[in-house]
XYZ file of C-alpha atoms in Angstrom:
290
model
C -7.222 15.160 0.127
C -4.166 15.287 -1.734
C -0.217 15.390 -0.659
C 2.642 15.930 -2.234
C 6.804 15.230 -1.101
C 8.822 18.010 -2.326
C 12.589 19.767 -2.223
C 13.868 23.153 -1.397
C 17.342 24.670 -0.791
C 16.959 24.378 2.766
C 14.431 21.584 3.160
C 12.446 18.455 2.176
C 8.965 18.643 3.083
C 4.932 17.438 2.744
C 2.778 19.921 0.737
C -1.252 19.580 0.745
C -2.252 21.063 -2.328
C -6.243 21.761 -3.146
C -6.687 20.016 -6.725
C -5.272 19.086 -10.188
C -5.279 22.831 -11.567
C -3.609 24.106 -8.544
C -0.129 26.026 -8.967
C 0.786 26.797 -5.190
C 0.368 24.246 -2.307
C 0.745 24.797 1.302
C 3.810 23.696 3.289
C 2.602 21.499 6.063
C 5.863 23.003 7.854
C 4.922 26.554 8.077
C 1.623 25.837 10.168
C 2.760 25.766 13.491
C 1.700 22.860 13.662
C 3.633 19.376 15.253
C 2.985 17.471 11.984
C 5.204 14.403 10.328
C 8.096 16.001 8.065
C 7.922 13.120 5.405
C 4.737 11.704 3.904
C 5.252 8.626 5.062
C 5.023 9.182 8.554
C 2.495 11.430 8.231
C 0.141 8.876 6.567
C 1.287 6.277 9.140
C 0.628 8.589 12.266
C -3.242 8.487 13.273
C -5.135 11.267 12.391
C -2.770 13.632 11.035
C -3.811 13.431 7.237
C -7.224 14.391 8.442
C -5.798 17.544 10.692
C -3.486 18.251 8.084
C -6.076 18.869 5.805
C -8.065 20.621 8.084
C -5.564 23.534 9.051
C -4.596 23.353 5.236
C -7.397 24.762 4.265
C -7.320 27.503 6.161
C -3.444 27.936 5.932
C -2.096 32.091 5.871
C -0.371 33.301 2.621
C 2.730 32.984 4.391
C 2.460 29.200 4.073
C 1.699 29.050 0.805
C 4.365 28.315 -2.168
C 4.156 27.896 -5.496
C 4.735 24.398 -7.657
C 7.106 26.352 -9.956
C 8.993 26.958 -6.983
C 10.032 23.760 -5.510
C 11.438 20.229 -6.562
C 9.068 17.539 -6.748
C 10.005 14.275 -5.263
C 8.790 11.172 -5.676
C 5.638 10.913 -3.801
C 6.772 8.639 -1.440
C 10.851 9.049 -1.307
C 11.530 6.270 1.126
C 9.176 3.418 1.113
C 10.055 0.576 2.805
C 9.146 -1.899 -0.220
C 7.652 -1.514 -4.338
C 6.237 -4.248 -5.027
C 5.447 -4.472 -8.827
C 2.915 -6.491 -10.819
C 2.817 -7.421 -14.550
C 0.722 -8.451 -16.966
C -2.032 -7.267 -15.135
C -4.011 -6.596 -18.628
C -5.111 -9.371 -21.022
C -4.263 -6.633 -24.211
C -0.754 -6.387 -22.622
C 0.069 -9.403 -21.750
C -1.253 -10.760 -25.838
C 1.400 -8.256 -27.004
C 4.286 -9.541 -25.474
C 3.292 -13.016 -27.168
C 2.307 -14.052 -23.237
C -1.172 -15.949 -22.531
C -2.970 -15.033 -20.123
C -1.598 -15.778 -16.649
C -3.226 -17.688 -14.336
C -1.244 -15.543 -11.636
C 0.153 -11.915 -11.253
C 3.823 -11.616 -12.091
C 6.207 -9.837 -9.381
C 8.879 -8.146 -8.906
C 10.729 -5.312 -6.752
C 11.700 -1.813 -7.559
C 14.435 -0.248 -5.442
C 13.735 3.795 -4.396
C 17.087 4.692 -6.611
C 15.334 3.972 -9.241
C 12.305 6.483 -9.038
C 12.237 10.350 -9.623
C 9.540 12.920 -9.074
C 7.283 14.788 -11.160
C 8.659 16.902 -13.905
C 12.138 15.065 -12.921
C 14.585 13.784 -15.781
C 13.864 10.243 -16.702
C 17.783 8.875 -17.474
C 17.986 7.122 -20.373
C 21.435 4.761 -19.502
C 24.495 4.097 -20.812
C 24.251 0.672 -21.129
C 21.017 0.334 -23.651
C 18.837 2.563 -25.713
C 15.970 0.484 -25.345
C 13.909 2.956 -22.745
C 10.343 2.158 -22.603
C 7.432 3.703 -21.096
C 4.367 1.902 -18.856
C 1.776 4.024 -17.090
C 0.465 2.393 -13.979
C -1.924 3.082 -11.458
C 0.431 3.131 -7.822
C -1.355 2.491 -4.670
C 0.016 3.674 -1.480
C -0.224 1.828 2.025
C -1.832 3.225 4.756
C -1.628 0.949 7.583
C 0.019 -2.717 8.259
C -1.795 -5.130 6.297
C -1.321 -8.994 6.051
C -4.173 -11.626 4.995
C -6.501 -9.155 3.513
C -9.572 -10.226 2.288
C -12.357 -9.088 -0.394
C -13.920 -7.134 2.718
C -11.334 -5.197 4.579
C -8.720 -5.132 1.726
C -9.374 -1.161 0.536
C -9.342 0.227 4.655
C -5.269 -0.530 4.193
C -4.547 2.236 1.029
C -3.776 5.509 2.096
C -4.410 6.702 -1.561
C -3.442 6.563 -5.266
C -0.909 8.204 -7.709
C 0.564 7.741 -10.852
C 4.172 5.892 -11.753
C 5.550 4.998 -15.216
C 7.422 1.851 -14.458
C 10.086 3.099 -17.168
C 11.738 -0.468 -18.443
C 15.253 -1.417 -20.076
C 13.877 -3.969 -21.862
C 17.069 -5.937 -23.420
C 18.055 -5.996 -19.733
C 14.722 -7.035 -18.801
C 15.132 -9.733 -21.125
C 18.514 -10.998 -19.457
C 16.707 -13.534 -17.147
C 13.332 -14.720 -16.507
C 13.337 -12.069 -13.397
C 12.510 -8.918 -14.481
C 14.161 -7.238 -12.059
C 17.304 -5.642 -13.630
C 15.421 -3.897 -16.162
C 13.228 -2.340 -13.988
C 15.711 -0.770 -11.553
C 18.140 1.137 -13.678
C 18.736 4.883 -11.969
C 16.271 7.076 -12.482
C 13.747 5.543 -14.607
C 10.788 4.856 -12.109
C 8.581 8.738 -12.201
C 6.171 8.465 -9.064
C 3.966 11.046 -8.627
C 2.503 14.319 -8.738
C 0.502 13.689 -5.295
C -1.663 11.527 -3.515
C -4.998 11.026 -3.541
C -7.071 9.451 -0.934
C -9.437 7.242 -1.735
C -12.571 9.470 -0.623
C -12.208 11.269 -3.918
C -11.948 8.114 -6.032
C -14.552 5.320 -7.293
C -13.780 2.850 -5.042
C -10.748 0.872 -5.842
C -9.651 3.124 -8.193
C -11.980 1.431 -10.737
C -12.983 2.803 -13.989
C -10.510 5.058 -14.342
C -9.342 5.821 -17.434
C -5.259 5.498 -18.188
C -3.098 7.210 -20.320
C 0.317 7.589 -21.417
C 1.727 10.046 -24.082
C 5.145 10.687 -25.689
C 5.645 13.966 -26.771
C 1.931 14.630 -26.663
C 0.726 11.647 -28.914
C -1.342 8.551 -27.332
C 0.642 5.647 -26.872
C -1.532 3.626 -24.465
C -5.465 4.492 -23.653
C -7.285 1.664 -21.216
C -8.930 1.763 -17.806
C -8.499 0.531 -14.429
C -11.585 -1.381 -14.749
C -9.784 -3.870 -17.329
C -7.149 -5.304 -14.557
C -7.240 -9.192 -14.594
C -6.392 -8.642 -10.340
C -8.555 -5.421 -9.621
C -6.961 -3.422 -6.742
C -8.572 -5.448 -3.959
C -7.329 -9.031 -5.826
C -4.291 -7.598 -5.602
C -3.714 -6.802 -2.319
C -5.305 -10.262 -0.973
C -2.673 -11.827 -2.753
C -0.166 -9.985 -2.158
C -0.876 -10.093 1.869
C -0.741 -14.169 1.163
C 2.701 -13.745 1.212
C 3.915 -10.266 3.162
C 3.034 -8.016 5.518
C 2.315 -4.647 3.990
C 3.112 -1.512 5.838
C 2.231 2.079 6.054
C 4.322 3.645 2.999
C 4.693 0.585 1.068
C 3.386 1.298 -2.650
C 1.842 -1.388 -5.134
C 2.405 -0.866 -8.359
C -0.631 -2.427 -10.705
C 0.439 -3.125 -14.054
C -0.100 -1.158 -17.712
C -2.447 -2.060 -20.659
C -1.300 -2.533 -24.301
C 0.334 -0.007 -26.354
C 4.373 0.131 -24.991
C 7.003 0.697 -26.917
C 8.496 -2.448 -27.772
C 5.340 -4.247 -28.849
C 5.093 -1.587 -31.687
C 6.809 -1.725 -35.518
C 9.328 -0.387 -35.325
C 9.810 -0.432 -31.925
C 9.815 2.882 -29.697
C 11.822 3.909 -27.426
C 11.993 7.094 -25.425
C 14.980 9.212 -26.097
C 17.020 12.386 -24.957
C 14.850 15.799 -25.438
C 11.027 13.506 -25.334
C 8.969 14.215 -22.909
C 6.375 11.479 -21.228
C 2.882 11.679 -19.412
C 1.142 9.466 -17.690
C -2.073 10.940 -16.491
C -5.010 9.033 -14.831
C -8.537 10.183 -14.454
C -9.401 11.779 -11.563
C -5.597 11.772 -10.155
C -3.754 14.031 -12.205
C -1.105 13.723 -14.971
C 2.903 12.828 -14.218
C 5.211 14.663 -16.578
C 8.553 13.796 -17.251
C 11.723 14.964 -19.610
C 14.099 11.954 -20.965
C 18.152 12.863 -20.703
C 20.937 10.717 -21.187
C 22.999 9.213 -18.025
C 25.708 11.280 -18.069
């Protein structure tokens, strides 16, 4: 199953769209159906992903609209927490001149900060230093706390793709990372969701990707995480109670801008992808804050 959040002139909705390749979607709306207007509640609500799908599939033209013809949001516009790991690769984590940590590093993003797919990533006024990260997001599906190795994947609702877009001078302000990673606008979430039924489980072995202006700038897989998806998510729960909504954000491999010589930064008029295997591929134009 996949979902999508997206934008009209008169509405704000949850599409269900068939695959990857597809260019129209069906509004969950126009079903006639009593189904959750946000995808949040609609993947915290019992049973109504699965009868979602279900009528989706055999949805009448009149419910159908076309990608082209809507905003994309980011997949989850209103989650009640990101939390954000790093350094969640070995290759990563050598090119920032860090060893390799005996624990995950967190932080926060805040839900200003993200923007659909095929949304403008905003390069700020304060820095030029815009960098790119392609990460595997998981999405909550129910309340989760103490998770183990066993029952840690029946908690994710599904997968997507983010590019935790960094500031890095202001990253570089404190030991927190938090301030670079929260500028307006810099944190693409998207296209959709994908459950885990059409995914290896935890997400594993999937191969990552991000490109800037259609040349490779990172290439890994899922399967090289230090804390694989389940890891993550026991120790996460350690601490917090995740809920249905909340998104986990996993960390990106080697190859980001500021490790390079020269450095490279994104800038007004690029354009970035992050695309995973098996998920899809998040596309996003750089502008300047105006």
């Amino acid at each position: 199953m996949r979902f999508l959040s997206f934008k009209t002139d008169n509405h704000t909705g949850v599409g269900w769209i068939k695959d990857a390749s597809s260019e129209t979607f069906v509004d969950l709306s126009l079903l006639g159906l009593d189904l959750p207007a946000d995808l949040k509640t609609l993947i915290a609500t019992k049973g109504a992903m699965a009868a979602a799908h279900t009528a989706a599939q055999k949805a009448p033209t009149s419910a159908i609209r076309t990608l082209s013809s809507v905003e994309l949001l980011p997949l989850i516009p209103n989650p009640g927490k990101i939390v954000c790991m790093g350094l969640n690769y070995a290759d990563h984590a050598k090119e920032g001149g860090n060893a390799r940590p005996e624990y995950p590093s967190f932080f926060m993003r805040g839900a200003t900060s993200m923007v659909g797919h095929q949304g403008a990533i905003v390069r700020p006024k304060a820095s030029t230093q815009l960098d790119y990260e392609a990460e595997l997001a998981v999405v909550i599906g129910q309340r989760a706390r103490h998770l183990t190795a066993t029952n840690a994947l029946d908690c994710i609702a599904g997968y997507s793709c983010f590019n935790d877009a960094s500031i890095r001078n202001y990253q570089r302000k404190s030991a927190q990372w938090t301030i670079g990673k929260n500028f307006d606008g810099t944190g693409p979430f998207g296209p959709w969701l994908v459950t885990p039924d059409e995914l290896p489980m935890g997400a594993e072995g999937l191969r990552i990707q991000s490109r800037l202006n259609g040349k490779v700038m990172q290439d890994a897989n899922t399967r090289d995480f230090l804390w694989n998806v389940v890891e993550s998510l026991r120790i996460i729960t350690e601490c917090m109670t995740l809920e249905p909504g909340d998104v986990v954000i996993t960390g990106t491999p080697a190859g980001v801008g500021y490790a390079r010589t020269p450095p490279v930064w994104m800038a007004p008029g690029d354009v970035c992808e992050i695309e995973i295997e098996g998920i899809g591929t998040l596309s996003n134009p750089i502008v300047d804050e105006q």
